Amino acid sequence: MQVFAKSPCRVDLAGGTLDIWPLYLYHPNAVTLNFAVSVYTSCRIMPHEGNAITLRSQDQDMEETFDSLSTLMAAPKVRNVLAAMVVKHFKPAGGMVVETNSESPQGAGISGSSALLISTVSAFNKFCNTRHNIERVREIAQNIEAQVVNVPTGCQDYYPAMYGGVSAIDLTVAGIQRNNMPVDLAELNSRFVLAYTGKPRNSGINNWEVMKLHIDGDKKVLKNFARIAEIAHGMRGALASRDWNETARLLREEWSHRKKNAPGISTPLIDHLIASTKKSGARAAKVCGAGGGGCVVFLCEPDARERVAQAIETEGAGQGVKVLPVEVAPKGVVVKTLS
């Protein structure tokens, strides 16, 4: 029996970095807002006779085979680290090919690795019949990613992959609660453009540096995040009431405060793209994820969407910039068994 799992990546709108424990505990009513996009990750498990385990990554064009699970467990170095860590956790019996794929550009800041882990953990959850609920799947995926990147990870990146749609992730002393936002997905599709800058970002470094400043009590960072928390709370209400003018204003303010947290969150290219697209009708924009590269999301009026996309392509010509043809992904992870 083969198992196949597929899940989407995400765009974050407001409240990012606050989802890293324990930062949200310092800000009352902390919430992170994001939505799933039709950039997908997948994992396919293909069992076969014998004990050999092959880890194959389609997007990275690499493959390696281990004689057995014990050989993989003892290997000092593995190229496909995410898949290997999941296999080591579940310890499946028998031989198999584990084939992973991600449509996300490298270092895009749209949580490609987190979504890939949701896909892979979900596939092995089914294959091994461990029957973990979706929240337990998220916990395993998040813990594995923290082991891989060697810095604390936030929780928000996994929920779009789990549920799809638009999410408000409440972060409280009582725990984490994902709530579906009643946003018209067709309307949101008509109002956003997602562009890859051609330059990967390093979320581990950026988020870790900002987190250390926050924990150490840096007054500027504390003030910025207090305002970011307020902005996210306000944007939740604006989205729920379909107030796109207020949503755009808050997105601009979120980005303005986020840039102040640490050097390198923005780049000259990102600043240029955001400034130049205003002339074409972009109402607001911000970097996805921790910044320093990756993707930028632009919010605009529906009649300006094509002009904004064209301006991005023109201003980023020759620098690897490209507009990604995406829309909101309405569903989260899907797991199928194949005979």
CSV table of C-alpha atoms in Angstrom, one decimal:
chain,number,residue,atom,x,y,z
A,1,MET,CA,0.0,0.0,0.0
A,2,GLN,CA,1.4,3.4,-1.1
A,3,VAL,CA,0.6,6.5,0.9
A,4,PHE,CA,0.5,10.0,-0.6
A,5,ALA,CA,0.1,13.3,1.3
A,6,LYS,CA,-0.1,16.8,0.0
A,7,SER,CA,-0.3,20.2,1.8
A,8,PRO,CA,-0.1,23.9,0.9
A,9,CYS,CA,2.4,26.6,1.9
A,10,ARG,CA,1.3,29.9,3.4
A,11,VAL,CA,1.5,33.7,3.3
A,12,ASP,CA,1.6,35.5,6.7
A,13,LEU,CA,-0.2,38.8,7.1
A,14,ALA,CA,0.4,40.0,10.7
A,15,GLY,CA,1.6,38.8,14.1
A,16,GLY,CA,4.5,36.7,12.8
A,17,THR,CA,7.4,35.9,15.2
A,18,LEU,CA,5.0,36.3,18.1
A,19,ASP,CA,4.0,32.6,17.5
A,20,ILE,CA,7.4,31.5,18.8
A,21,TRP,CA,7.2,30.4,22.5
A,22,PRO,CA,7.4,32.2,24.8
A,23,LEU,CA,7.2,35.6,23.0
A,24,TYR,CA,3.4,35.5,22.7
A,25,LEU,CA,3.1,35.1,26.5
A,26,TYR,CA,4.4,38.6,26.9
A,27,HIS,CA,1.6,40.2,24.7
A,28,PRO,CA,-2.0,39.9,25.8
A,29,ASN,CA,-4.4,38.6,23.1
A,30,ALA,CA,-1.6,37.7,20.7
A,31,VAL,CA,-2.7,36.4,17.4
A,32,THR,CA,-1.1,35.5,14.1
A,33,LEU,CA,-2.9,35.9,10.8
A,34,ASN,CA,-2.1,34.0,7.6
A,35,PHE,CA,-3.6,32.1,4.7
A,36,ALA,CA,-2.7,29.0,2.7
A,37,VAL,CA,-1.6,29.4,-0.9
A,38,SER,CA,-1.6,27.0,-3.8
A,39,VAL,CA,2.1,26.2,-3.6
A,40,TYR,CA,2.2,22.6,-2.5
A,41,THR,CA,4.5,20.1,-0.9
A,42,SER,CA,4.0,16.3,-1.0
A,43,CYS,CA,5.3,13.0,0.3
A,44,ARG,CA,4.8,9.6,-1.2
A,45,ILE,CA,5.8,6.3,0.6
A,46,MET,CA,6.3,3.4,-1.7
A,47,PRO,CA,7.0,0.1,0.2
A,48,HIS,CA,8.9,-2.7,-1.4
A,49,GLU,CA,10.4,-6.1,-0.5
A,50,GLY,CA,13.6,-6.1,1.6
A,51,ASN,CA,14.9,-3.6,4.1
A,52,ALA,CA,16.5,-0.8,2.0
A,53,ILE,CA,15.2,2.7,2.5
A,54,THR,CA,15.6,5.3,-0.3
A,55,LEU,CA,15.1,9.0,0.4
A,56,ARG,CA,14.3,10.8,-2.8
A,57,SER,CA,13.8,14.6,-3.1
A,58,GLN,CA,12.3,15.6,-6.5
A,59,ASP,CA,12.7,19.4,-6.0
A,60,GLN,CA,16.3,19.1,-4.9
A,61,ASP,CA,17.1,16.3,-7.4
A,62,MET,CA,18.8,14.1,-5.0
A,63,GLU,CA,18.5,10.5,-3.8
A,64,GLU,CA,20.3,8.3,-1.3
A,65,THR,CA,19.7,4.7,-0.2
A,66,PHE,CA,20.4,3.0,3.1
A,67,ASP,CA,20.6,-0.8,3.5
A,68,SER,CA,18.2,-0.8,6.4
A,69,LEU,CA,16.5,1.4,9.1
A,70,SER,CA,19.4,0.7,11.5
A,71,THR,CA,21.9,1.9,8.8
A,72,LEU,CA,19.9,5.1,8.4
A,73,MET,CA,19.6,5.6,12.2
A,74,ALA,CA,23.4,5.3,12.5
A,75,ALA,CA,24.3,7.4,9.5
A,76,PRO,CA,26.5,10.4,10.6
A,77,LYS,CA,25.3,12.5,7.7
A,78,VAL,CA,22.1,12.5,5.6
A,79,ARG,CA,21.4,14.8,2.7
A,80,ASN,CA,17.6,14.7,2.9
A,81,VAL,CA,17.5,15.7,6.6
A,82,LEU,CA,13.8,16.4,7.0
A,83,ALA,CA,12.7,13.1,5.5
A,84,ALA,CA,15.3,11.2,7.4
A,85,MET,CA,14.3,12.7,10.7
A,86,VAL,CA,10.6,11.7,10.1
A,87,VAL,CA,11.7,8.2,9.3
A,88,LYS,CA,13.8,8.0,12.4
A,89,HIS,CA,10.9,9.2,14.5
A,90,PHE,CA,8.3,6.7,13.2
A,91,LYS,CA,10.8,3.7,12.7
A,92,PRO,CA,8.7,2.0,10.0
A,93,ALA,CA,9.2,-1.7,9.3
A,94,GLY,CA,10.5,-3.0,5.9
A,95,GLY,CA,11.9,-1.4,2.8
A,96,MET,CA,10.5,1.7,1.1
A,97,VAL,CA,11.1,4.7,-1.1
A,98,VAL,CA,10.2,8.0,0.5
A,99,GLU,CA,9.7,10.6,-2.2
A,100,THR,CA,9.3,14.2,-1.2
A,101,ASN,CA,8.6,17.3,-3.3
A,102,SER,CA,8.1,21.0,-2.8
A,103,GLU,CA,6.9,23.6,-5.3
A,104,SER,CA,8.2,26.4,-3.2
A,105,PRO,CA,11.2,28.3,-4.5
A,106,GLN,CA,14.3,28.0,-2.3
A,107,GLY,CA,14.1,30.1,0.8
A,108,ALA,CA,10.8,31.7,-0.2
A,109,GLY,CA,9.7,32.4,3.3
A,110,ILE,CA,6.3,30.8,2.7
A,111,SER,CA,6.9,27.9,5.0
A,112,GLY,CA,7.9,25.3,2.5
A,113,SER,CA,9.8,23.2,5.0
A,114,SER,CA,7.0,23.3,7.5
A,115,ALA,CA,4.4,22.3,5.0
A,116,LEU,CA,6.7,19.5,3.7
A,117,LEU,CA,7.0,18.2,7.3
A,118,ILE,CA,3.2,18.3,7.7
A,119,SER,CA,3.0,16.3,4.4
A,120,THR,CA,5.7,13.8,5.5
A,121,VAL,CA,4.5,13.3,9.1
A,122,SER,CA,0.9,12.9,7.9
A,123,ALA,CA,2.0,10.3,5.3
A,124,PHE,CA,3.9,8.3,7.9
A,125,ASN,CA,1.1,8.7,10.5
A,126,LYS,CA,-1.1,6.9,8.0
A,127,PHE,CA,1.5,4.4,6.8
A,128,CYS,CA,2.4,3.3,10.4
A,129,ASN,CA,-1.2,3.5,11.6
A,130,THR,CA,-0.2,5.6,14.6
A,131,ARG,CA,-3.5,7.5,14.5
A,132,HIS,CA,-2.2,10.8,15.8
A,133,ASN,CA,-4.7,13.6,15.5
A,134,ILE,CA,-3.8,16.7,13.4
A,135,GLU,CA,-2.6,18.7,16.4
A,136,ARG,CA,-0.2,15.9,17.4
A,137,VAL,CA,1.0,15.8,13.8
A,138,ARG,CA,1.8,19.5,14.1
A,139,GLU,CA,3.7,19.0,17.3
A,140,ILE,CA,5.9,16.3,15.8
A,141,ALA,CA,6.5,18.3,12.7
A,142,GLN,CA,7.4,21.4,14.7
A,143,ASN,CA,9.8,19.6,17.0
A,144,ILE,CA,11.6,17.9,14.1
A,145,GLU,CA,12.0,21.2,12.3
A,146,ALA,CA,13.5,22.8,15.5
A,147,GLN,CA,16.0,19.9,15.6
A,148,VAL,CA,16.9,20.6,12.0
A,149,VAL,CA,17.3,24.4,12.1
A,150,ASN,CA,18.8,24.4,15.6
A,151,VAL,CA,16.7,27.4,16.8
A,152,PRO,CA,13.2,27.7,18.2
A,153,THR,CA,10.4,27.5,15.7
A,154,GLY,CA,7.0,29.2,15.7
A,155,CYS,CA,3.7,27.4,15.4
A,156,GLN,CA,1.9,29.5,12.7
A,157,ASP,CA,3.6,27.9,9.7
A,158,TYR,CA,2.0,24.6,10.2
A,159,TYR,CA,-1.7,25.6,10.4
A,160,PRO,CA,-2.3,26.6,6.8
A,161,ALA,CA,-0.8,23.3,5.8
A,162,MET,CA,-3.1,21.5,8.2
A,163,TYR,CA,-6.3,23.4,7.4
A,164,GLY,CA,-6.0,25.6,4.4
A,165,GLY,CA,-8.0,28.8,4.0
A,166,VAL,CA,-7.4,31.9,6.2
A,167,SER,CA,-6.4,31.4,9.8
A,168,ALA,CA,-6.4,33.4,13.0
A,169,ILE,CA,-4.1,31.6,15.4
A,170,ASP,CA,-4.7,32.6,19.0
A,171,LEU,CA,-1.7,32.4,21.3
A,172,THR,CA,-2.5,32.3,24.9
A,173,VAL,CA,-1.5,30.9,28.3
A,174,ALA,CA,-4.1,28.2,27.8
A,175,GLY,CA,-2.5,27.1,24.6
A,176,ILE,CA,-2.7,27.5,20.8
A,177,GLN,CA,-6.1,27.7,19.0
A,178,ARG,CA,-6.6,28.0,15.3
A,179,ASN,CA,-9.7,29.7,14.1
A,180,ASN,CA,-11.0,29.9,10.6
A,181,MET,CA,-11.5,33.4,9.3
A,182,PRO,CA,-14.7,34.1,7.4
A,183,VAL,CA,-13.0,35.7,4.4
A,184,ASP,CA,-14.4,35.4,0.9
A,185,LEU,CA,-11.5,33.5,-0.8
A,186,ALA,CA,-12.4,34.7,-4.3
A,187,GLU,CA,-12.2,38.3,-3.1
A,188,LEU,CA,-8.9,37.7,-1.4
A,189,ASN,CA,-7.6,36.1,-4.6
A,190,SER,CA,-8.5,39.3,-6.5
A,191,ARG,CA,-6.6,41.5,-4.1
A,192,PHE,CA,-3.1,39.9,-3.6
A,193,VAL,CA,0.0,39.3,-5.6
A,194,LEU,CA,2.8,37.1,-4.4
A,195,ALA,CA,6.3,37.6,-5.8
A,196,TYR,CA,9.6,35.8,-5.2
A,197,THR,CA,12.6,38.1,-5.0
A,198,GLY,CA,15.0,35.5,-6.3
A,199,LYS,CA,17.0,35.7,-3.1
A,200,PRO,CA,16.6,33.1,-0.4
A,201,ARG,CA,16.0,34.2,3.2
A,202,ASN,CA,17.3,32.7,6.4
A,203,SER,CA,14.4,32.6,8.9
A,204,GLY,CA,16.4,30.8,11.5
A,205,ILE,CA,18.9,33.6,11.8
A,206,ASN,CA,16.5,36.5,11.6
A,207,ASN,CA,13.9,35.1,14.0
A,208,TRP,CA,16.5,34.0,16.5
A,209,GLU,CA,18.2,37.4,16.5
A,210,VAL,CA,14.9,39.1,17.1
A,211,MET,CA,13.8,36.6,19.7
A,212,LYS,CA,17.1,37.1,21.7
A,213,LEU,CA,16.6,40.9,21.6
A,214,HIS,CA,13.0,40.5,22.8
A,215,ILE,CA,14.0,38.1,25.7
A,216,ASP,CA,16.9,40.3,26.7
A,217,GLY,CA,14.4,43.2,27.1
A,218,ASP,CA,15.5,45.4,24.2
A,219,LYS,CA,13.1,48.4,24.6
A,220,LYS,CA,12.9,49.1,20.9
A,221,VAL,CA,12.0,45.5,20.0
A,222,LEU,CA,9.6,45.2,22.9
A,223,LYS,CA,7.8,48.4,21.8
A,224,ASN,CA,7.7,47.2,18.1
A,225,PHE,CA,6.2,43.8,19.0
A,226,ALA,CA,3.7,45.4,21.4
A,227,ARG,CA,2.4,47.4,18.4
A,228,ILE,CA,2.7,44.4,16.0
A,229,ALA,CA,0.4,42.5,18.4
A,230,GLU,CA,-2.1,45.3,18.4
A,231,ILE,CA,-1.9,45.5,14.6
A,232,ALA,CA,-2.6,41.8,14.2
A,233,HIS,CA,-5.6,42.1,16.6
A,234,GLY,CA,-6.9,45.0,14.6
A,235,MET,CA,-6.4,43.3,11.2
A,236,ARG,CA,-8.4,40.3,12.4
A,237,GLY,CA,-11.4,42.6,12.8
A,238,ALA,CA,-10.8,44.3,9.5
A,239,LEU,CA,-10.6,41.1,7.6
A,240,ALA,CA,-13.8,39.8,9.3
A,241,SER,CA,-15.7,42.9,8.3
A,242,ARG,CA,-14.2,43.0,4.8
A,243,ASP,CA,-12.7,46.4,5.4
A,244,TRP,CA,-9.9,46.2,2.9
A,245,ASN,CA,-8.8,49.9,3.4
A,246,GLU,CA,-8.1,49.2,7.0
A,247,THR,CA,-6.5,45.9,6.2
A,248,ALA,CA,-4.1,47.6,3.8
A,249,ARG,CA,-3.3,50.4,6.3
A,250,LEU,CA,-2.5,47.8,9.0
A,251,LEU,CA,-0.4,45.7,6.6
A,252,ARG,CA,1.7,48.8,5.9
A,253,GLU,CA,2.1,49.6,9.5
A,254,GLU,CA,3.0,46.0,10.4
A,255,TRP,CA,5.8,46.1,7.8
A,256,SER,CA,7.0,49.4,9.1
A,257,HIS,CA,7.4,48.2,12.6
A,258,ARG,CA,8.8,44.8,11.6
A,259,LYS,CA,11.6,46.4,9.7
A,260,LYS,CA,12.8,48.1,12.8
A,261,ASN,CA,13.4,44.9,14.7
A,262,ALA,CA,16.7,43.9,13.2
A,263,PRO,CA,19.0,44.8,10.3
A,264,GLY,CA,18.6,42.8,7.1
A,265,ILE,CA,14.8,42.1,7.5
A,266,SER,CA,14.4,44.2,4.3
A,267,THR,CA,16.8,44.6,1.4
A,268,PRO,CA,17.3,47.3,-1.2
A,269,LEU,CA,15.5,45.2,-3.8
A,270,ILE,CA,12.5,44.6,-1.5
A,271,ASP,CA,12.3,48.3,-0.7
A,272,HIS,CA,12.5,49.1,-4.4
A,273,LEU,CA,9.8,46.7,-5.3
A,274,ILE,CA,7.4,47.9,-2.6
A,275,ALA,CA,8.0,51.6,-3.4
A,276,SER,CA,7.7,51.2,-7.2
A,277,THR,CA,4.5,49.2,-7.2
A,278,LYS,CA,2.7,52.0,-5.3
A,279,LYS,CA,2.5,53.8,-8.6
A,280,SER,CA,0.7,50.8,-10.2
A,281,GLY,CA,-1.9,50.5,-7.4
A,282,ALA,CA,-0.4,48.4,-4.7
A,283,ARG,CA,-1.9,49.5,-1.4
A,284,ALA,CA,0.4,47.7,0.9
A,285,ALA,CA,3.2,45.0,1.0
A,286,LYS,CA,5.4,43.1,3.3
A,287,VAL,CA,7.9,40.3,3.3
A,288,CYS,CA,6.7,36.8,4.0
A,289,GLY,CA,8.3,35.1,6.9
A,290,ALA,CA,11.3,36.5,8.7
A,291,GLY,CA,12.6,38.6,5.8
A,292,GLY,CA,16.0,39.2,4.3
A,293,GLY,CA,14.8,37.8,1.0
A,294,GLY,CA,12.2,35.3,-0.1
A,295,CYS,CA,8.7,36.3,-1.1
A,296,VAL,CA,6.8,39.6,-0.8
A,297,VAL,CA,3.0,39.8,-0.7
A,298,PHE,CA,1.3,42.8,-2.2
A,299,LEU,CA,-2.2,43.9,-1.4
A,300,CYS,CA,-4.1,45.9,-4.1
A,301,GLU,CA,-7.5,46.7,-5.4
A,302,PRO,CA,-8.9,44.1,-7.9
A,303,ASP,CA,-8.6,46.4,-10.9
A,304,ALA,CA,-4.9,47.1,-10.2
A,305,ARG,CA,-3.8,43.5,-9.7
A,306,GLU,CA,-2.5,42.9,-13.2
A,307,ARG,CA,-0.7,46.3,-13.2
A,308,VAL,CA,1.0,45.5,-10.0
A,309,ALA,CA,2.1,42.1,-11.2
A,310,GLN,CA,3.5,43.6,-14.4
A,311,ALA,CA,5.3,46.3,-12.4
A,312,ILE,CA,7.0,43.7,-10.3
A,313,GLU,CA,8.2,41.8,-13.3
A,314,THR,CA,9.5,45.0,-14.9
A,315,GLU,CA,11.2,46.4,-11.9
A,316,GLY,CA,12.7,43.0,-11.0
A,317,ALA,CA,13.9,42.1,-14.5
A,318,GLY,CA,17.3,40.5,-14.5
A,319,GLN,CA,17.3,39.9,-10.8
A,320,GLY,CA,15.5,36.6,-10.5
A,321,VAL,CA,12.2,38.3,-9.5
A,322,LYS,CA,9.1,36.5,-10.6
A,323,VAL,CA,5.4,36.7,-9.8
A,324,LEU,CA,4.0,33.4,-8.6
A,325,PRO,CA,0.7,32.3,-10.1
A,326,VAL,CA,-1.0,31.4,-6.9
A,327,GLU,CA,-4.4,31.6,-5.2
A,328,VAL,CA,-5.7,30.8,-1.7
A,329,ALA,CA,-5.6,27.1,-1.0
A,330,PRO,CA,-9.0,26.3,0.5
A,331,LYS,CA,-8.0,22.9,2.0
A,332,GLY,CA,-5.2,21.7,4.1
A,333,VAL,CA,-3.3,18.4,4.1
A,334,VAL,CA,-4.9,15.5,2.1
A,335,VAL,CA,-3.7,11.9,2.7
A,336,LYS,CA,-4.5,9.1,0.3
A,337,THR,CA,-3.7,5.4,0.1
A,338,LEU,CA,-2.9,4.0,-3.3
A,339,SER,CA,-2.9,0.3,-4.2
